[in-house]
């Protein structure tokens, strides 16, 4: 599909909810969906805001603000991450909860979308302070969470340990161990094998499928990955093992580049050793901005949102973009890539391995039966390939982008569920 380049560029400080609504409108334009359902999906069901008192290690007390946004639960309980970050706000949580609704639907999981977090820099908290904050946050959210209501998971600034504290706090008040209230826990208390690596692994699986779709040889494919954290590192290592050449990776401080290919297992990821990536002894050092403009076959932005914008989209030299982060491409950049015939495989498909293995974890918790890592990998690949097939079919039927195709699949499933359940009262 070829489109004219945008003549005007909106503010690139595009919020997650603005982007999510634009993507909804594009998908709705291709479907015969009741406008009332589309209007419903433009808004969250509810947004829960709490104040969290925290006793600091020095005995002083400080107040923090927390959020939990619920977008749509027509297909099942709410599902989505909890992040600890200074930039957390209500609008961001609403937008990300919308993306979770689409992501669960495109994967055909029985969940709806949620997102939440606390306005705090986790680096400013001691381990004990982070634990106290998490336990109190769990208590404040108690009225709106539960294994059949809303199941949080780790996100930016949170991890399996955070989820363990959250689950324990909830369980203590329930009077029974309730592992299914969160996912992303350590396996020893009901977490799933392979959960932490699953978003990156799914990015790798989908990248390999997209390369095959365009009849490229994976052994001759060059890949640049912005953000060598949990998602980017695992995507890079998966593709490296499959034969692709990973020529550039980065962390927050900068990027390294070797046109002959890097040994991704020799570079520790940013989560393992912060600063290791940019400090690695590679032939060339680059900035993160320069990495995005490298002449490669595949670019995987796997760090943060809004890194591909109207300002740099025309300078991107990759032949394909696979989104590892949530929302790395602004609407303006999307239009430019569309006009340049650069396919963009969207985040709601590519990085959906996280919520997919969270679903597996939830099933394991409910049934009190753990799966092996081998089974998790097999089931994840099966689900990713099934979702890829559905999006491919839609892409082949219509003159649309890959993002539009994924959203059409998701919206069709959500709309059918709304039609089937009706409106009460």
Coordinates of C-alpha atoms in Angstrom, one line a residue:
X1 CA 0.0 0.0 0.0
X2 CA 1.4 3.4 -0.9
X3 CA 0.1 6.6 0.6
X4 CA 1.0 10.2 0.1
X5 CA 3.4 11.6 2.7
X6 CA 1.7 13.8 5.3
X7 CA 1.8 17.4 4.5
X8 CA 1.6 18.5 8.1
X9 CA 3.1 16.9 11.2
X10 CA 1.2 17.0 14.4
X11 CA 3.0 17.4 17.8
X12 CA 5.4 14.5 18.1
X13 CA 4.7 14.4 21.9
X14 CA 1.8 12.1 21.0
X15 CA 0.2 10.5 24.1
X16 CA -0.4 6.8 24.2
X17 CA -4.2 7.3 24.3
X18 CA -4.1 9.6 21.2
X19 CA -2.1 7.0 19.3
X20 CA -4.4 4.2 20.4
X21 CA -7.5 6.1 19.3
X22 CA -6.1 6.9 15.9
X23 CA -5.3 3.2 15.4
X24 CA -8.8 2.3 16.5
X25 CA -10.3 4.7 13.9
X26 CA -8.2 3.2 11.1
X27 CA -9.2 -0.3 11.9
X28 CA -12.9 0.6 12.3
X29 CA -12.9 2.2 8.8
X30 CA -12.3 -1.2 7.3
X31 CA -15.0 -3.0 9.2
X32 CA -18.8 -2.9 9.4
X33 CA -18.8 -2.3 13.2
X34 CA -21.6 -0.7 15.2
X35 CA -20.5 2.9 15.9
X36 CA -21.7 2.5 19.4
X37 CA -19.2 -0.2 20.0
X38 CA -16.4 1.9 18.5
X39 CA -17.4 4.8 20.7
X40 CA -17.3 2.5 23.7
X41 CA -13.8 1.4 22.9
X42 CA -12.5 5.0 22.6
X43 CA -12.8 5.2 26.4
X44 CA -11.8 3.2 29.4
X45 CA -14.4 1.5 31.6
X46 CA -12.8 3.0 34.7
X47 CA -9.6 4.5 36.1
X48 CA -8.8 3.9 39.7
X49 CA -6.5 6.4 41.4
X50 CA -5.0 5.9 44.8
X51 CA -2.7 7.7 47.3
X52 CA 0.0 5.4 48.7
X53 CA 1.6 6.4 52.0
X54 CA 5.2 5.1 52.4
X55 CA 7.4 5.2 55.5
X56 CA 10.9 5.8 54.2
X57 CA 13.9 4.2 55.8
X58 CA 14.7 7.3 57.8
X59 CA 11.3 7.3 59.4
X60 CA 9.8 10.1 57.3
X61 CA 6.5 9.6 55.4
X62 CA 5.9 10.4 51.8
X63 CA 2.8 10.1 49.6
X64 CA 2.9 8.6 46.1
X65 CA 0.1 8.4 43.5
X66 CA -0.9 5.1 41.9
X67 CA -3.2 4.3 39.0
X68 CA -5.0 1.3 37.5
X69 CA -6.9 1.8 34.2
X70 CA -9.4 -0.7 33.0
X71 CA -10.3 -0.5 29.3
X72 CA -12.5 -3.4 28.2
X73 CA -13.4 -6.8 29.8
X74 CA -15.9 -8.1 27.2
X75 CA -13.6 -11.1 26.5
X76 CA -12.4 -11.8 30.0
X77 CA -10.7 -10.4 33.1
X78 CA -8.5 -7.3 32.8
X79 CA -4.8 -7.9 32.2
X80 CA -1.9 -5.6 32.1
X81 CA 1.4 -4.5 33.6
X82 CA 2.2 -2.3 36.6
X83 CA 5.1 0.1 36.1
X84 CA 7.1 2.2 38.6
X85 CA 8.3 5.3 36.7
X86 CA 8.3 9.1 37.3
X87 CA 6.3 9.7 34.0
X88 CA 3.4 7.4 35.0
X89 CA 0.1 9.3 34.6
X90 CA -3.6 8.7 34.0
X91 CA -3.6 9.3 30.3
X92 CA -0.6 7.0 29.7
X93 CA -2.3 4.2 31.7
X94 CA -5.5 4.6 29.7
X95 CA -3.6 4.4 26.4
X96 CA -1.6 1.4 27.4
X97 CA -4.7 -0.3 28.7
X98 CA -6.2 0.1 25.2
X99 CA -3.2 -1.5 23.6
X100 CA -3.5 -4.4 26.0
X101 CA -7.1 -4.9 24.9
X102 CA -6.0 -5.1 21.2
X103 CA -3.0 -7.3 22.1
X104 CA -5.1 -9.8 24.0
X105 CA -7.6 -9.9 21.2
X106 CA -5.1 -10.3 18.3
X107 CA -3.6 -13.2 20.3
X108 CA -7.2 -14.5 20.9
X109 CA -6.6 -14.6 24.7
X110 CA -9.6 -14.5 27.1
X111 CA -8.5 -11.2 28.7
X112 CA -9.3 -7.5 28.4
X113 CA -6.9 -4.6 28.7
X114 CA -5.6 -2.9 31.8
X115 CA -2.5 -0.9 32.9
X116 CA -1.3 0.8 36.0
X117 CA 1.6 2.1 38.0
X118 CA 3.0 4.4 40.6
X119 CA 4.6 7.8 40.0
X120 CA 8.0 7.0 41.4
X121 CA 11.6 6.5 40.3
X122 CA 12.4 3.0 41.6
X123 CA 16.1 3.9 41.7
X124 CA 15.2 6.3 44.5
X125 CA 13.8 3.5 46.6
X126 CA 15.7 1.0 48.8
X127 CA 14.7 -2.6 48.5
X128 CA 12.8 -2.4 51.8
X129 CA 11.0 0.8 50.6
X130 CA 10.1 -0.7 47.3
X131 CA 8.6 -3.7 49.1
X132 CA 6.6 -1.5 51.5
X133 CA 5.3 0.6 48.6
X134 CA 4.3 -2.5 46.7
X135 CA 2.5 -4.1 49.6
X136 CA 0.5 -1.0 50.3
X137 CA -0.2 -0.5 46.6
X138 CA -1.6 -4.0 46.5
X139 CA -3.9 -3.2 49.4
X140 CA -5.1 0.0 47.8
X141 CA -6.0 -1.8 44.6
X142 CA -7.7 -4.7 46.4
X143 CA -11.2 -3.6 45.5
X144 CA -10.5 -3.8 41.7
X145 CA -8.1 -6.7 41.3
X146 CA -8.3 -10.5 41.6
X147 CA -7.7 -13.6 39.6
X148 CA -11.1 -13.4 37.9
X149 CA -11.2 -9.5 37.9
X150 CA -7.8 -8.0 37.0
X151 CA -4.4 -9.7 36.9
X152 CA -1.4 -7.3 37.0
X153 CA 2.0 -8.2 35.7
X154 CA 5.5 -6.7 35.8
X155 CA 6.4 -3.7 33.6
X156 CA 9.0 -0.9 33.6
X157 CA 10.6 -0.6 37.1
X158 CA 8.9 -3.8 38.4
X159 CA 10.0 -7.4 38.3
X160 CA 9.3 -10.9 39.5
X161 CA 10.2 -9.9 43.1
X162 CA 7.7 -7.0 43.0
X163 CA 5.0 -9.5 41.8
X164 CA 5.9 -11.8 44.7
X165 CA 5.4 -9.1 47.2
X166 CA 2.1 -8.0 45.5
X167 CA 0.8 -11.6 45.5
X168 CA 1.8 -12.2 49.1
X169 CA 0.1 -9.0 50.3
X170 CA -3.1 -9.9 48.5
X171 CA -3.0 -13.5 49.7
X172 CA -2.5 -12.5 53.4
X173 CA -5.7 -10.5 53.3
X174 CA -7.6 -13.2 51.5
X175 CA -6.5 -15.8 54.0
X176 CA -5.3 -18.2 51.3
X177 CA -2.5 -18.3 48.8
X178 CA -3.8 -16.8 45.6
X179 CA -1.0 -17.1 43.0
X180 CA -3.3 -16.2 40.1
X181 CA -3.8 -12.6 41.2
X182 CA -0.6 -11.6 39.3
X183 CA 1.6 -13.1 36.7
X184 CA 5.4 -12.7 36.2
X185 CA 6.1 -14.2 39.6
X186 CA 9.2 -16.3 40.4
X187 CA 8.5 -19.9 39.4
X188 CA 9.0 -21.1 43.0
X189 CA 5.6 -19.4 44.0
X190 CA 3.6 -20.1 40.9
X191 CA 5.4 -18.2 38.2
X192 CA 5.9 -19.7 34.7
X193 CA 9.1 -20.9 33.3
X194 CA 10.1 -18.6 30.4
X195 CA 7.9 -15.7 31.4
X196 CA 10.7 -13.1 31.6
X197 CA 12.1 -13.9 28.2
X198 CA 8.8 -14.3 26.4
X199 CA 8.3 -10.8 25.0
X200 CA 11.7 -10.9 23.4
X201 CA 11.3 -14.4 22.2
X202 CA 8.0 -13.6 20.5
X203 CA 9.6 -10.6 18.8
X204 CA 12.2 -13.0 17.4
X205 CA 9.6 -15.5 16.3
X206 CA 7.6 -12.9 14.5
X207 CA 10.7 -11.3 12.9
X208 CA 11.7 -14.7 11.5
X209 CA 8.2 -15.2 10.1
X210 CA 8.2 -11.7 8.5
X211 CA 11.6 -12.3 6.9
X212 CA 10.2 -15.6 5.5
X213 CA 7.1 -13.8 4.3
X214 CA 9.2 -11.5 2.1
X215 CA 11.3 -14.4 0.9
X216 CA 14.5 -13.1 2.5
X217 CA 17.1 -15.5 3.7
X218 CA 17.4 -15.2 7.5
X219 CA 21.1 -16.2 7.3
X220 CA 21.7 -13.1 5.2
X221 CA 19.5 -10.7 7.2
X222 CA 21.1 -7.9 9.2
X223 CA 19.4 -6.7 12.3
X224 CA 19.8 -3.6 14.5
X225 CA 18.2 -3.6 18.0
X226 CA 17.6 -0.4 19.9
X227 CA 17.4 -1.3 23.6
X228 CA 19.4 -4.4 24.7
X229 CA 17.2 -5.0 27.8
X230 CA 14.9 -7.9 28.5
X231 CA 13.0 -7.6 25.2
X232 CA 15.8 -6.5 22.9
X233 CA 18.4 -8.9 24.2
X234 CA 16.2 -12.0 24.0
X235 CA 14.9 -11.1 20.5
X236 CA 18.5 -10.5 19.4
X237 CA 19.7 -13.8 20.9
X238 CA 16.8 -15.8 19.4
X239 CA 17.6 -14.4 15.9
X240 CA 21.3 -14.8 16.3
X241 CA 20.7 -18.5 17.1
X242 CA 18.5 -18.8 14.0
X243 CA 21.3 -17.4 11.8
X244 CA 20.6 -13.7 11.5
X245 CA 23.4 -11.2 11.8
X246 CA 22.9 -8.8 14.7
X247 CA 25.1 -5.8 13.8
X248 CA 24.1 -3.2 16.4
X249 CA 22.6 -3.1 19.9
X250 CA 22.2 -0.3 22.4
X251 CA 21.5 0.7 26.0
X252 CA 20.5 4.1 27.4
X253 CA 24.0 5.4 27.1
X254 CA 24.7 4.5 23.5
X255 CA 25.1 1.8 20.8
X256 CA 27.7 -0.6 19.5
X257 CA 28.1 -1.6 15.8
X258 CA 29.9 -4.3 14.0
X259 CA 29.0 -4.8 10.3
X260 CA 30.3 -8.3 10.5
X261 CA 27.9 -9.2 13.3
X262 CA 28.1 -9.2 17.1
X263 CA 28.1 -12.3 19.4
X264 CA 24.9 -11.5 21.3
X265 CA 25.8 -14.0 24.1
X266 CA 29.1 -12.1 24.6
X267 CA 27.3 -8.9 25.3
X268 CA 25.5 -8.8 28.7
X269 CA 22.2 -7.1 28.5
X270 CA 21.4 -3.9 30.2
X271 CA 19.3 -5.6 32.9
X272 CA 22.3 -8.0 33.7
X273 CA 24.9 -5.3 33.8
X274 CA 23.8 -1.6 33.3
X275 CA 26.2 0.2 31.0
X276 CA 27.8 -3.0 29.7
X277 CA 26.4 -2.6 26.2
X278 CA 27.7 0.9 25.4
X279 CA 31.0 0.1 27.1
X280 CA 31.6 -3.1 25.1
X281 CA 34.7 -3.2 23.0
X282 CA 33.1 -3.1 19.5
X283 CA 34.5 -1.8 16.2
X284 CA 32.3 1.3 16.3
X285 CA 30.3 3.3 18.8
X286 CA 27.1 5.1 17.9
X287 CA 24.4 7.1 19.5
X288 CA 20.9 5.6 19.8
X289 CA 19.7 8.0 17.2
X290 CA 22.4 6.8 14.8
X291 CA 21.4 3.2 15.4
X292 CA 17.9 3.9 14.2
X293 CA 19.3 5.2 10.8
X294 CA 21.6 2.3 10.1
X295 CA 21.4 0.6 6.7
X296 CA 20.1 -2.8 7.8
X297 CA 17.4 -5.3 6.8
X298 CA 15.5 -5.2 10.0
X299 CA 15.3 -2.5 12.7
X300 CA 13.8 -3.6 16.1
X301 CA 13.1 -0.6 18.4
X302 CA 12.9 -2.4 21.7
X303 CA 13.6 0.4 24.3
X304 CA 10.9 3.1 24.8
X305 CA 7.9 4.6 23.0
X306 CA 8.0 7.4 20.4
X307 CA 11.5 6.9 19.1
X308 CA 10.5 6.8 15.4
X309 CA 8.9 10.2 14.7
X310 CA 8.2 12.6 11.9
X311 CA 11.7 14.1 12.6
X312 CA 13.7 10.9 11.8
X313 CA 11.4 8.5 9.8
X314 CA 12.7 9.7 6.5
X315 CA 16.2 8.9 7.6
X316 CA 15.5 5.3 8.6
X317 CA 17.3 3.0 6.1
X318 CA 15.9 -0.3 7.4
X319 CA 13.9 -2.4 4.9
X320 CA 11.6 -3.6 7.7
X321 CA 10.7 -2.5 11.3
X322 CA 9.5 -4.9 14.0
X323 CA 8.3 -3.2 17.1
X324 CA 9.7 -4.7 20.3
X325 CA 8.8 -1.8 22.6
X326 CA 5.2 -0.5 23.2
X327 CA 4.4 2.4 20.9
X328 CA 7.8 3.1 19.4
X329 CA 6.3 4.6 16.2
X330 CA 4.3 7.8 16.2
X331 CA 1.3 8.2 13.8
X332 CA 3.3 10.6 11.7
X333 CA 6.2 8.2 11.4
X334 CA 3.8 5.4 10.5
X335 CA 2.4 7.5 7.6
X336 CA 5.9 8.2 6.3
X337 CA 6.9 4.5 6.5
X338 CA 3.7 3.6 4.7
X339 CA 4.5 6.1 1.9
X340 CA 8.1 4.7 1.7
X341 CA 6.8 1.1 1.5
X342 CA 8.6 0.1 4.7
X343 CA 6.6 -2.6 6.4
X344 CA 6.1 -2.1 10.2
X345 CA 5.2 -5.2 12.2
X346 CA 3.2 -3.8 15.2
X347 CA 3.9 -4.2 18.8
X348 CA 0.5 -5.6 19.6
X349 CA 1.6 -8.7 17.7
X350 CA 5.3 -8.8 17.9
X351 CA 5.9 -8.4 21.7
X352 CA 2.7 -10.2 22.7
X353 CA 4.7 -13.2 24.0
X354 CA 4.7 -11.5 27.4
X355 CA 0.9 -11.6 27.9
X356 CA 0.7 -15.0 26.2
X357 CA 3.0 -16.6 28.7
X358 CA 1.2 -14.7 31.4
X359 CA -1.9 -16.4 30.2
X360 CA -0.1 -19.8 30.5
X361 CA 1.0 -18.8 34.0
X362 CA -2.6 -17.9 35.0
X363 CA -3.7 -21.3 33.7
X364 CA -1.0 -23.1 35.7
X365 CA -1.9 -21.2 38.8
X366 CA -5.6 -22.0 38.5
X367 CA -4.9 -25.6 37.8
X368 CA -2.0 -25.8 40.3
X369 CA 0.1 -27.6 37.7
X370 CA 3.4 -26.3 36.4
X371 CA 4.6 -26.6 32.8
X372 CA 8.1 -27.3 31.7
X373 CA 10.1 -24.7 29.8
X374 CA 10.0 -26.9 26.7
X375 CA 6.2 -26.9 26.9
X376 CA 6.0 -23.1 27.4
X377 CA 8.3 -22.6 24.3
X378 CA 6.2 -24.9 22.2
X379 CA 2.9 -23.4 23.3
X380 CA 4.2 -19.9 22.8
X381 CA 5.4 -20.6 19.3
X382 CA 2.1 -22.3 18.4
X383 CA 0.1 -19.2 19.6
X384 CA 2.4 -16.7 17.9
X385 CA 2.2 -18.6 14.6
X386 CA -1.6 -18.8 14.9
X387 CA -1.8 -15.0 15.5
X388 CA 0.7 -14.3 12.7
X389 CA -1.4 -16.5 10.3
X390 CA -4.6 -14.5 11.2
X391 CA -2.9 -11.2 10.6
X392 CA -1.3 -12.4 7.4
X393 CA -4.7 -13.5 6.1
X394 CA -6.1 -10.0 6.8
X395 CA -3.1 -8.3 5.3
X396 CA -3.4 -10.4 2.1
X397 CA -7.2 -9.7 1.8
X398 CA -7.0 -5.9 2.0
X399 CA -4.8 -3.1 0.9
X400 CA -3.7 -2.2 4.4
X401 CA -0.6 -1.9 6.5
X402 CA 0.5 -4.7 8.9
X403 CA -0.6 -2.5 11.8
X404 CA -4.1 -2.1 10.3
X405 CA -4.3 -5.8 9.7
X406 CA -3.5 -6.6 13.3
X407 CA -6.0 -4.1 14.6
X408 CA -8.7 -5.3 12.2
X409 CA -8.3 -8.8 13.5
X410 CA -8.4 -7.6 17.1
X411 CA -11.4 -5.2 16.6
X412 CA -13.4 -7.8 14.8
X413 CA -13.0 -10.2 17.7
X414 CA -13.9 -7.6 20.3
X415 CA -16.9 -6.3 18.3
X416 CA -18.2 -9.8 17.9
X417 CA -17.9 -10.4 21.7
X418 CA -19.8 -7.1 22.4
X419 CA -22.5 -8.0 19.9
X420 CA -22.9 -11.5 21.5
X421 CA -23.1 -10.2 25.0
X422 CA -25.3 -7.2 24.3
X423 CA -25.7 -4.1 26.5
X424 CA -27.1 -4.3 30.0
X425 CA -29.5 -3.0 31.2

